[in-house]
Coordinates of C-alpha atoms in Angstrom, one line a residue:
X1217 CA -76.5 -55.6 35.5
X1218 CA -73.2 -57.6 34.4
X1219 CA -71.1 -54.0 34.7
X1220 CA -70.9 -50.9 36.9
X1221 CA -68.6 -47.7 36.0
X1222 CA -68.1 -45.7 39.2
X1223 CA -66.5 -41.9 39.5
X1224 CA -64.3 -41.3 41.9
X1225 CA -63.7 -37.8 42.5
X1226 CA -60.0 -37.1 44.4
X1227 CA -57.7 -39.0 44.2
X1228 CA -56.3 -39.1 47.9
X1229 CA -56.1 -41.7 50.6
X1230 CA -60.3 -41.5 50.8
X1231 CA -60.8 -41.7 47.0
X1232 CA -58.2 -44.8 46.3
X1233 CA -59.5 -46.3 49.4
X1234 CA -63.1 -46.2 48.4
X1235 CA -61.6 -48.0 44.9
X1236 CA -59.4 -50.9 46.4
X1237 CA -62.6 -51.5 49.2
X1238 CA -65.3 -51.7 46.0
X1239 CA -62.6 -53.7 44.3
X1240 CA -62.3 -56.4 47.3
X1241 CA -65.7 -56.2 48.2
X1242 CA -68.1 -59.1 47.6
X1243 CA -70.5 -58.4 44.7
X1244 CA -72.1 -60.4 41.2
X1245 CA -71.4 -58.0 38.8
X1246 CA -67.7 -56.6 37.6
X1247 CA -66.9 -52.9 38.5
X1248 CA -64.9 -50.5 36.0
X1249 CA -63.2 -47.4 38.4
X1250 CA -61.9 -44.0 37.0
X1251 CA -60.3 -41.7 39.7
X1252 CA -60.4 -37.9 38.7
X1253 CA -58.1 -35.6 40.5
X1254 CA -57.5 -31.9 39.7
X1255 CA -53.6 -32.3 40.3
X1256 CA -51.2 -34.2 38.0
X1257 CA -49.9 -36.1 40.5
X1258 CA -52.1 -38.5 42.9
X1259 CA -52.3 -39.0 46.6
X1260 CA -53.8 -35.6 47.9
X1261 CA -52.8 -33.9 51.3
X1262 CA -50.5 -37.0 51.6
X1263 CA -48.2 -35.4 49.3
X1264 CA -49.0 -32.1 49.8
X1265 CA -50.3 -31.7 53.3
X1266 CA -47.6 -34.0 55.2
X1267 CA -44.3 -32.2 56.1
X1268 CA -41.3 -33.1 54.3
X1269 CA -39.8 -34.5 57.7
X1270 CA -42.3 -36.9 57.6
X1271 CA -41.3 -39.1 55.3
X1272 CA -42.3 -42.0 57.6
X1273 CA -46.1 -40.5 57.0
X1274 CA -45.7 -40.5 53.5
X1275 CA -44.5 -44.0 53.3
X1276 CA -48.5 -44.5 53.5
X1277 CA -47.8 -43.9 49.1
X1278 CA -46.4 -47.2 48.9
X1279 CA -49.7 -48.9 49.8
X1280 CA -51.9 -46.4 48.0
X1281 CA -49.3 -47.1 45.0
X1282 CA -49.8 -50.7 45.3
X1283 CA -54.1 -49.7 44.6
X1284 CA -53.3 -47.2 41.4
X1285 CA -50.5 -50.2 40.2
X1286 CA -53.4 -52.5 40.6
X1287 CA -54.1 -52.1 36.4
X1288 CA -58.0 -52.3 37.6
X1289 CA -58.4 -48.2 38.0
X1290 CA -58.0 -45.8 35.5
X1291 CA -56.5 -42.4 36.8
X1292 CA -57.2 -39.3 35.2
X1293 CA -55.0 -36.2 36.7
X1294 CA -55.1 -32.7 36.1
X1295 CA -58.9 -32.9 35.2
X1296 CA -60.8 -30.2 37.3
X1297 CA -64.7 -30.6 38.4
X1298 CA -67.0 -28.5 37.5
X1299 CA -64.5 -27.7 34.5
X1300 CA -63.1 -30.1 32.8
X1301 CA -65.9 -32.4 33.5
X1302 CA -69.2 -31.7 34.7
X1303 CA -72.3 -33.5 37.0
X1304 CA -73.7 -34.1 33.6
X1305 CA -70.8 -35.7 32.2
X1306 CA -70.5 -38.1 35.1
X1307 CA -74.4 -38.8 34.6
X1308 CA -73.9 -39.2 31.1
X1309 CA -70.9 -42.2 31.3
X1310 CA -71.4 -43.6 34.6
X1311 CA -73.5 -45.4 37.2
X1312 CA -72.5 -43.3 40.5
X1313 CA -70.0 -41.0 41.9
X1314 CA -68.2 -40.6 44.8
X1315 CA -66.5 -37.2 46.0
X1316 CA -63.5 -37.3 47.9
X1317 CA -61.9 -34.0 47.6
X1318 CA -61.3 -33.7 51.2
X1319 CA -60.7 -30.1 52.6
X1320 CA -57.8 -27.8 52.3
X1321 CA -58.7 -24.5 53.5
X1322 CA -58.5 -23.1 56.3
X1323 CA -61.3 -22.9 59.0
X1324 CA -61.7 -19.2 60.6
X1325 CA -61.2 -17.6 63.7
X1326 CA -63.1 -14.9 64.3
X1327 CA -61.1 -12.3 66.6
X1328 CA -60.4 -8.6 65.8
X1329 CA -57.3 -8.3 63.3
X1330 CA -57.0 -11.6 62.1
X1331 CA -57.0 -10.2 58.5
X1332 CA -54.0 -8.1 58.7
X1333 CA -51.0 -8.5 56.8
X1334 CA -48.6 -11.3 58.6
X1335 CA -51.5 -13.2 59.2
X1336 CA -51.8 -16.6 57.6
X1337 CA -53.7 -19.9 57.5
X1338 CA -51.7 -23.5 58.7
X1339 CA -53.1 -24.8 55.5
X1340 CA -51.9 -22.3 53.2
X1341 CA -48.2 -22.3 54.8
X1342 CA -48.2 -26.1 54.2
X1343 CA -49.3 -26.1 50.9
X1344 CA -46.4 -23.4 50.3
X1345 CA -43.6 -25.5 51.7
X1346 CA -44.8 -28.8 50.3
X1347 CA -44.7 -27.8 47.0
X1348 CA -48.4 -27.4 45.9
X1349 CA -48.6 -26.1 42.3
X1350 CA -51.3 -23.8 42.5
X1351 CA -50.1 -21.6 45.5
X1352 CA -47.1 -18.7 44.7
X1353 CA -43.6 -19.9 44.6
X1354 CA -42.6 -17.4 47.6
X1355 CA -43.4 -17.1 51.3
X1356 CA -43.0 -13.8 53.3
X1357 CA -40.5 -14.6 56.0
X1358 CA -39.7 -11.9 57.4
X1359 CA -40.5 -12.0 61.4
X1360 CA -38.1 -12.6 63.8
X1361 CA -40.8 -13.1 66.4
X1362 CA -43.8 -15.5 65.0
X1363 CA -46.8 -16.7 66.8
X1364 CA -48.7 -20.3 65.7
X1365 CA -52.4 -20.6 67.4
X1366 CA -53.3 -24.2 67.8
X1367 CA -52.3 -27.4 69.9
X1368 CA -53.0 -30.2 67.7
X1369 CA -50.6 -31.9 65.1
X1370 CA -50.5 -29.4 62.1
X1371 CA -49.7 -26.5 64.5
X1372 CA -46.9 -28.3 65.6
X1373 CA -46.1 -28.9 61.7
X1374 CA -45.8 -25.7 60.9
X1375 CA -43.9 -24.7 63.6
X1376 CA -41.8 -27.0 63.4
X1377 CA -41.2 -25.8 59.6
X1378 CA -40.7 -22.7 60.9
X1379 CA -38.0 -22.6 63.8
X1380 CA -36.2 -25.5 61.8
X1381 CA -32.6 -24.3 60.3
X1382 CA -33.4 -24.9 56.5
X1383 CA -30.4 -26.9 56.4
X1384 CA -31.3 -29.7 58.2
X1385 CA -34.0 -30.5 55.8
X1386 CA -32.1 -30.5 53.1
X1387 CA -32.3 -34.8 53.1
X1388 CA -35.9 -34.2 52.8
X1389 CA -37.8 -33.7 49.3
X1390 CA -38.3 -30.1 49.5
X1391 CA -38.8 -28.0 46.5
X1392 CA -35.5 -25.6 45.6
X1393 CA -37.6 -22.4 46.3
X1394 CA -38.8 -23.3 49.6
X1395 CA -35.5 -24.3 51.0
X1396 CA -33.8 -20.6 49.7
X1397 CA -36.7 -19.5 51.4
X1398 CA -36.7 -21.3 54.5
X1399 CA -32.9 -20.6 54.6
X1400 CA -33.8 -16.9 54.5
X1401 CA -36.1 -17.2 57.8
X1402 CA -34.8 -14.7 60.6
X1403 CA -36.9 -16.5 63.3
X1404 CA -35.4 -16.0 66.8
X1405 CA -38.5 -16.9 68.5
X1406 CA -41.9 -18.9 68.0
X1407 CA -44.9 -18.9 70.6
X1408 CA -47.4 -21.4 70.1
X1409 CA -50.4 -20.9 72.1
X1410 CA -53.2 -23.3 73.6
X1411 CA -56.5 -22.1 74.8
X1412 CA -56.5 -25.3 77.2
X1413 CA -53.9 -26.3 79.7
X1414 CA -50.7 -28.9 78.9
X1415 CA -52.6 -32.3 79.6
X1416 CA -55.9 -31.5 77.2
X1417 CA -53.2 -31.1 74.0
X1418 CA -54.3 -32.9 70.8
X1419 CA -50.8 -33.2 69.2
X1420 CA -49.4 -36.7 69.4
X1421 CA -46.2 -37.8 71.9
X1422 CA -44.2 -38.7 68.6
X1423 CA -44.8 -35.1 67.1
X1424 CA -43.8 -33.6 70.1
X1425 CA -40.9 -35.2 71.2
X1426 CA -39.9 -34.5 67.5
X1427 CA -40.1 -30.9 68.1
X1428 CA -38.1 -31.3 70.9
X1429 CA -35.3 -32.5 68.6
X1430 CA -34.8 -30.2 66.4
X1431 CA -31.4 -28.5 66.6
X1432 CA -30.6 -24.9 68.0
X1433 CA -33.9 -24.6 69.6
X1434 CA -35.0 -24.5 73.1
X1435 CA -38.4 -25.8 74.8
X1436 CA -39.5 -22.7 76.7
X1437 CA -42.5 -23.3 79.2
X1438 CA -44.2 -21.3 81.7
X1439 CA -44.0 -22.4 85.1
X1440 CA -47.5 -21.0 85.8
X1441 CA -49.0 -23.4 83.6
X1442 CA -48.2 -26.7 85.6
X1443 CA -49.1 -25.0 88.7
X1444 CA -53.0 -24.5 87.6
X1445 CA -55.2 -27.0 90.1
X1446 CA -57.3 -29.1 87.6
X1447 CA -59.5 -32.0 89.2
X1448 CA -60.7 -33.1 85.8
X1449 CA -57.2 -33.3 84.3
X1450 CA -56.0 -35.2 87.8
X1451 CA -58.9 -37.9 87.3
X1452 CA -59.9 -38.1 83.7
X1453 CA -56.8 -37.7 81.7
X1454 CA -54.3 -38.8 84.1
X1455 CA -55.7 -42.0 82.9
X1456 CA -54.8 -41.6 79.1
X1457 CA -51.3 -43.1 78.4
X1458 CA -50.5 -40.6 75.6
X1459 CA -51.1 -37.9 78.3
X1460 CA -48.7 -39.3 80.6
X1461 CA -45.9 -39.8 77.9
X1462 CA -46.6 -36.3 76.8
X1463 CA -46.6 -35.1 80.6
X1464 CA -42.8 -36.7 81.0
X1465 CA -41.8 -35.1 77.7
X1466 CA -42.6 -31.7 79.0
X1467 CA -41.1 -32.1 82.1
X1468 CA -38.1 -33.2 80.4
X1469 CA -37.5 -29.8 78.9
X1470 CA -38.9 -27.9 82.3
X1471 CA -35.7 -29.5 83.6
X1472 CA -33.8 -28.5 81.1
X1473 CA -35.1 -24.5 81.4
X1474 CA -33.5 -25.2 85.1
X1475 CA -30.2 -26.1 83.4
X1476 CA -30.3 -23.3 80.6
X1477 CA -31.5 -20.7 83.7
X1478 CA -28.8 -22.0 86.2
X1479 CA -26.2 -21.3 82.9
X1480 CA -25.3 -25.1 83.1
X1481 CA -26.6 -25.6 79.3
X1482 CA -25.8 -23.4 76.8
X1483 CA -28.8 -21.1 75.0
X1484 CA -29.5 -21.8 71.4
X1485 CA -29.7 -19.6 68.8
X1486 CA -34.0 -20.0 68.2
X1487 CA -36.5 -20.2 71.1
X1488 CA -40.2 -22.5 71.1
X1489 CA -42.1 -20.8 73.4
X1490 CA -45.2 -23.1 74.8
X1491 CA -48.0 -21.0 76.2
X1492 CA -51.1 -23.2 78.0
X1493 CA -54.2 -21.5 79.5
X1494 CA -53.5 -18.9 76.8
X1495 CA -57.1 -17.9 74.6
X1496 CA -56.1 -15.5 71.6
X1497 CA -58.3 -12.5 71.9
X1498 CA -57.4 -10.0 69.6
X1499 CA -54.5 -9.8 66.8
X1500 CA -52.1 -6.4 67.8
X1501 CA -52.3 -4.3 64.3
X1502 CA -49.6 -1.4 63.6
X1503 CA -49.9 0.5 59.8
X1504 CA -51.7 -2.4 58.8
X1505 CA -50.1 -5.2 59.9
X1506 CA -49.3 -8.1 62.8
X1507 CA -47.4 -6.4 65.7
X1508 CA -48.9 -8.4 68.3
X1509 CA -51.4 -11.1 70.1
X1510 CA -53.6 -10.0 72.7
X1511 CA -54.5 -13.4 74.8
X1512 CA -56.3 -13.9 78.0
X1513 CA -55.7 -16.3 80.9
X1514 CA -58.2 -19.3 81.4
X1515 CA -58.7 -21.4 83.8
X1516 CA -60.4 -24.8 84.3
X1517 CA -63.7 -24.8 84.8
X1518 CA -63.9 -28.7 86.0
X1519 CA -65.3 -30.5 83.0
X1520 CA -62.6 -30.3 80.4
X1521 CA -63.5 -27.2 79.1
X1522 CA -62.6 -23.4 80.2
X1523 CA -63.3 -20.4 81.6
X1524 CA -62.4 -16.6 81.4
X1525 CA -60.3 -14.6 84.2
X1526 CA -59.6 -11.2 82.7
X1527 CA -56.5 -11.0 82.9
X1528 CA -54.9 -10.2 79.3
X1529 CA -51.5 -9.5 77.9
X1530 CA -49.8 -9.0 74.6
X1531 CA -47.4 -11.3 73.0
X1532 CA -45.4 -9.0 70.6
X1533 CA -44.9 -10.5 67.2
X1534 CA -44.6 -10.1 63.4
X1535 CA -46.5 -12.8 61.9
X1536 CA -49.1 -15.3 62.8
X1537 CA -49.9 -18.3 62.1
X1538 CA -54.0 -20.0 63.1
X1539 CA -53.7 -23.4 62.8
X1540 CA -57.2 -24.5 64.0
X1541 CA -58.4 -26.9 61.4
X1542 CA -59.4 -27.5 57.4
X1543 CA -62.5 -26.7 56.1
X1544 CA -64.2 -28.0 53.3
X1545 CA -64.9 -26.4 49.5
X1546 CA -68.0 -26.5 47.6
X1547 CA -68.4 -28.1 44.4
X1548 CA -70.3 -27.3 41.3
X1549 CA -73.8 -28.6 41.6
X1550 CA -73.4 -30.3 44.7
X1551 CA -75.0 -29.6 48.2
X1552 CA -72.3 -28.0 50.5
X1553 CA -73.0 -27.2 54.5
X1554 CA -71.5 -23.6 54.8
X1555 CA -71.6 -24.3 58.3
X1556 CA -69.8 -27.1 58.6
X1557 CA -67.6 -27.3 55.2
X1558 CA -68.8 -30.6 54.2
X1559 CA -70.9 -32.3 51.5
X1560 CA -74.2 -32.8 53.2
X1561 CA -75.3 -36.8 53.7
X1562 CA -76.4 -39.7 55.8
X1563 CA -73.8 -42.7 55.9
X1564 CA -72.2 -41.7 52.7
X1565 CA -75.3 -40.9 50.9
X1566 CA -75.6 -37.3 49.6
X1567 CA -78.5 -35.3 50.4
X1568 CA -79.7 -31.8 49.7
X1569 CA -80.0 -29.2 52.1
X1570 CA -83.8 -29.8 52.6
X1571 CA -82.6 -33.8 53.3
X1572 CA -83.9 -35.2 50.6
X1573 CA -81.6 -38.1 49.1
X1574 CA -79.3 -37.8 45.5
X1575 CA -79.5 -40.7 43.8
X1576 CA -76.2 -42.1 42.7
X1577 CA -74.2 -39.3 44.7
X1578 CA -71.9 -40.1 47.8
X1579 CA -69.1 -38.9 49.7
X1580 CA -66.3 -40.3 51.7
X1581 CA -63.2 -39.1 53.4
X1582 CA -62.9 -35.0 55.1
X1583 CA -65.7 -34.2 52.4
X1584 CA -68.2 -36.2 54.1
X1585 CA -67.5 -36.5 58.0
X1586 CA -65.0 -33.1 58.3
X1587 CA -61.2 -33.1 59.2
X1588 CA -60.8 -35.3 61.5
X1589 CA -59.8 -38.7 62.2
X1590 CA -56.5 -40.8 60.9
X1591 CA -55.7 -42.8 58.1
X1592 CA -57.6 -45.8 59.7
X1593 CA -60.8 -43.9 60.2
X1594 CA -60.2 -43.3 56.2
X1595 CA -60.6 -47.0 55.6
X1596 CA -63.5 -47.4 57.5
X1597 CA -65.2 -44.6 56.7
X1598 CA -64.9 -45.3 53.0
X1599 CA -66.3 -48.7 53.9
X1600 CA -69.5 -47.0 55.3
X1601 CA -70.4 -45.2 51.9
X1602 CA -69.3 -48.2 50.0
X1603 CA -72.1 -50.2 51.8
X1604 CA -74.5 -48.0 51.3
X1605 CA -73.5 -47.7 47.0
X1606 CA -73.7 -51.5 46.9
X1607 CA -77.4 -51.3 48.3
X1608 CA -78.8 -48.5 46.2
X1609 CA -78.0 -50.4 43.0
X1610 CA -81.2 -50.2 41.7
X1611 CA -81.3 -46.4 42.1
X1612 CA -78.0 -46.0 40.4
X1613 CA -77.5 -43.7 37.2
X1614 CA -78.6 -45.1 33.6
X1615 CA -75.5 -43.7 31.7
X1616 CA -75.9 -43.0 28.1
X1617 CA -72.8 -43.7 27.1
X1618 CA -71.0 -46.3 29.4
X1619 CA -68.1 -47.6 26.9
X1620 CA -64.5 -46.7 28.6
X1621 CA -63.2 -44.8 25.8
X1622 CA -66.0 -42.0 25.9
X1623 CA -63.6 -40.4 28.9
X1624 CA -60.5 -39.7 27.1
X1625 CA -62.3 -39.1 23.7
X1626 CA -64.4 -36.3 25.8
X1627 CA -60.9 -34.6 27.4
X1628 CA -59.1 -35.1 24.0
X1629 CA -62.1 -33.2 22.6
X1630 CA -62.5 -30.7 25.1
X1631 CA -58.3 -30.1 25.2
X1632 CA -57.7 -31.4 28.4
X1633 CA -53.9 -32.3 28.8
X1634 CA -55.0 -35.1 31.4
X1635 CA -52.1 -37.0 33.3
X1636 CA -52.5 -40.8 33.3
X1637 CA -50.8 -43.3 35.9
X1638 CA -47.7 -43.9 33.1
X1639 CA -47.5 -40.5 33.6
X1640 CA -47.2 -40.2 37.0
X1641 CA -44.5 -43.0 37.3
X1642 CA -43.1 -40.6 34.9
X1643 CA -43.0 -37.7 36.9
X1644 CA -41.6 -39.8 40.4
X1645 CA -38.7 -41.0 38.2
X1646 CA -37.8 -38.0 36.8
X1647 CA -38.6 -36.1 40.8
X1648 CA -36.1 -38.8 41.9
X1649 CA -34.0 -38.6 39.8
X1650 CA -33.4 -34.8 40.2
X1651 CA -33.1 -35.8 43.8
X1652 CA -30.1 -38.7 42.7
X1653 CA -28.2 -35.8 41.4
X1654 CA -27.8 -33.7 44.6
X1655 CA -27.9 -36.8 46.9
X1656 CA -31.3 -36.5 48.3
X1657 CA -34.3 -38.9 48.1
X1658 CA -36.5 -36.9 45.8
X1659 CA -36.6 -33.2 44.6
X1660 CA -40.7 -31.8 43.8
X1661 CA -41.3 -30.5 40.9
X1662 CA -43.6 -27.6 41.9
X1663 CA -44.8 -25.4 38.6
X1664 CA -48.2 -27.5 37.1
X1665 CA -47.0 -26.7 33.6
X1666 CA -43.7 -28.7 34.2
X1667 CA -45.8 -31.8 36.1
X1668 CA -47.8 -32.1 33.2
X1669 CA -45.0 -31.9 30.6
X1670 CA -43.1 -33.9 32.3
X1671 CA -45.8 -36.9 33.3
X1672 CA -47.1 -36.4 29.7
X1673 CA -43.6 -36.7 28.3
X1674 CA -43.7 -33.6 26.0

């Protein structure tokens, strides 16, 4: 075999990292690369899962520009699986696929009233305020008293998005509707609750110190969660150096509370209230909607994990936020683990749900392994599956129709109004360019009709 045409489905960090590693990687035969993503713009939950605050996160596009600039992958945006193109089509013009589509729901939590009105999922609320096109232009903020569920980096996202003053993002890229609505926000007070005590947090010292900076708002901590004796957290993680860093952060604004309490600092206008030790139990519900959060104490129970005391209160609020990870969706004709939200497979390698092997199917990024894991476990993880493609070569597909021009002959036919890269170099210019003219870096365009007008320059 002198040629191989790969599918790459999503086209995220995982999808155009699989592409560069197959297009470095050592092999005797040449390798043609089409990326399919359901959005007309590329780069997946790195432009529309990082907060626009972040834009020292999303300087990771430059280097995933530097791949789709390459001139060696073709992009195809705005094409949806299972839709536009089907299992069969990919059969039918290519040797293998690889899915990539990551996961951008929302993982459950299963306590009384978490349906109620006021209730909403971290991932939903991000894709809202970064501009996602397929989510309603508006947000319900309403509450003056919100609650966030979570102690890891997205829940410290959102809630930073949240207690922010709109205009202080203003030098950020975010969308005209989400800043009127953000500027709208009558939040006085946020809680953000941890099952776990302060030292077993999964948010990063840079996050936090960040949410320690943001203007009119004080760090508000309970005294009773520092005075918990916890032998593990004394041995184990007093070791970890993020732990300490995060330790001296917190007691940082514990000293500060003594200030504000002693009426040496002056009180700002919005409150962050931290709550440790603090497992959610049951959401409050009045007339149909949040009024409250009913948590319990915990205590240590001397391996990392915790146990129950029975001693409960309620945490009156209007909305609530659960930000306790993504989960996975399922895609037409492929295998999907209900339980887990991930394609099922074995390095990479796609297998049914009775284990038996796919030829010419694999999976990389959240898709394969679940939401975890950095940008570097990205790379290496994409490595992993591409390993394993490179040694199945001789149970690859035998595509019918392998010629490059069957793809955009086959949307052209089918009506597709696919993006291309020109395109989407004609979308960031004209994105920055509506940024240039209210001195700001970059203003989203949000509505999918507009994206693809715009990238397809009708």
């Amino acid at each position: 075999m002198r040629s191989m045409r790969l599918a790459i489905v999503g086209a995220g960090p995982a999808g155009i990292y699989a592409a560069d590693l197959l297009l470095k990687a050592e092999r005797d035969f040449e390798v043609e690369i089409d990326l399919f993503e359901q959005l007309p713009a590329p780069y997946g939950l790195v432009r529309y899962g990082v907060s626009p605050d972040h834009p020292r996160i999303k300087g990771i596009i430059t280097a995933l520009r530097e791949v789709l600039d390459s001139g060696s992958i073709r992009y195809f945006g705005n094409v949806r699986y299972g839709q536009d193109i089907t299992l069969a089509d990919l059969k039918r013009h290519y040797h293998a696929v690889i899915f990539a589509t990551g996961a951008i729901r929302d993982a459950s939590l299963e306590i009384t009233g978490i349906g109620a009105e006021g209730s909403y999922g971290a991932a939903d609320f991000v894709s809202w305020f970064d501009g996602h096109p397929d989510v309603p232009r508006t947000w319900p903020l309403e509450a003056r008293e919100v609650g966030v569920i979570g102690n890891g980096n997205v829940a410290l996202d959102i809630s930073r998005m949240l207690i922010k003053h709109a205009d202080d993002l203003l030098p950020t890229e975010i969308p005209r509707n989400v800043y009127e609505g953000l500027k709208a926000n009558p939040i006085e007070e946020l809680h953000l609750f941890g099952r776990r005590g302060p030292k077993y947090v999964k948010f990063t010292p840079l996050e936090l110190r960040e949410l320690g900076e943001v203007r009119d708002v004080d760090m508000v901590l309970d005294e009773r969660d520092f005075d918990v004796e916890d032998a593990y957290a004394d041995e184990v993680l007093a070791k970890n150096k993020q732990i300490t860093v995060i330790t001296r952060i917190m007691d940082k604004w514990r000293s500060e509370q003594v200030e504000r309490d002693a009426g040496r600092l002056e009180p700002s206008s919005r409150r962050l209230r931290l709550h440790f030790w603090s497992k959610p139990v049951e959401v409050v519900v009045e007339r149909g909607r949040v009024a409250g959060l009913k948590v319990e104490r915990t205590a240590p129970d001397g391996e990392g994990g915790v146990v129950d005391t029975g001693e409960f209160e309620v945490i009156p609020m209007q909305s609530l936020y659960r930000a306790v990870g993504y989960f996975g969706s399922p895609l037409d004709e492929i295998p999907f683990d209900d339980s887990k939200g991930v394609i099922p497979n074995i390095q990479g390698r796609v297998r049914d749900l009775e284990g038996e092997r796919i030829p010419g199917v694999y999976a990389t990024g959240w898709i394969k392994r679940g939401p975890v894991g950095l940008i570097g476990h990205t790379k290496s993880d994409a490595m992993e599956t591409l390993e394993c493609l490179l040694e199945d070569r001789e149970t690859w597909w035998r595509p019918e129709r392998p010629e490059a021009e069957a793809i955009p002959a086959l949307l052209h036919e089918r009506e597709v109004p696919y993006t291309t890269i020109e395109g989407w170099r004609r979308l960031d210019e004209h994105e920055l360019a509506l940024g240039e003219g209210e001195g700001r870096t970059r203003i989203k365009v949000v509505p999918r009709d507009e994206m693809t007008r715009v990238s397809r320059g009708e």
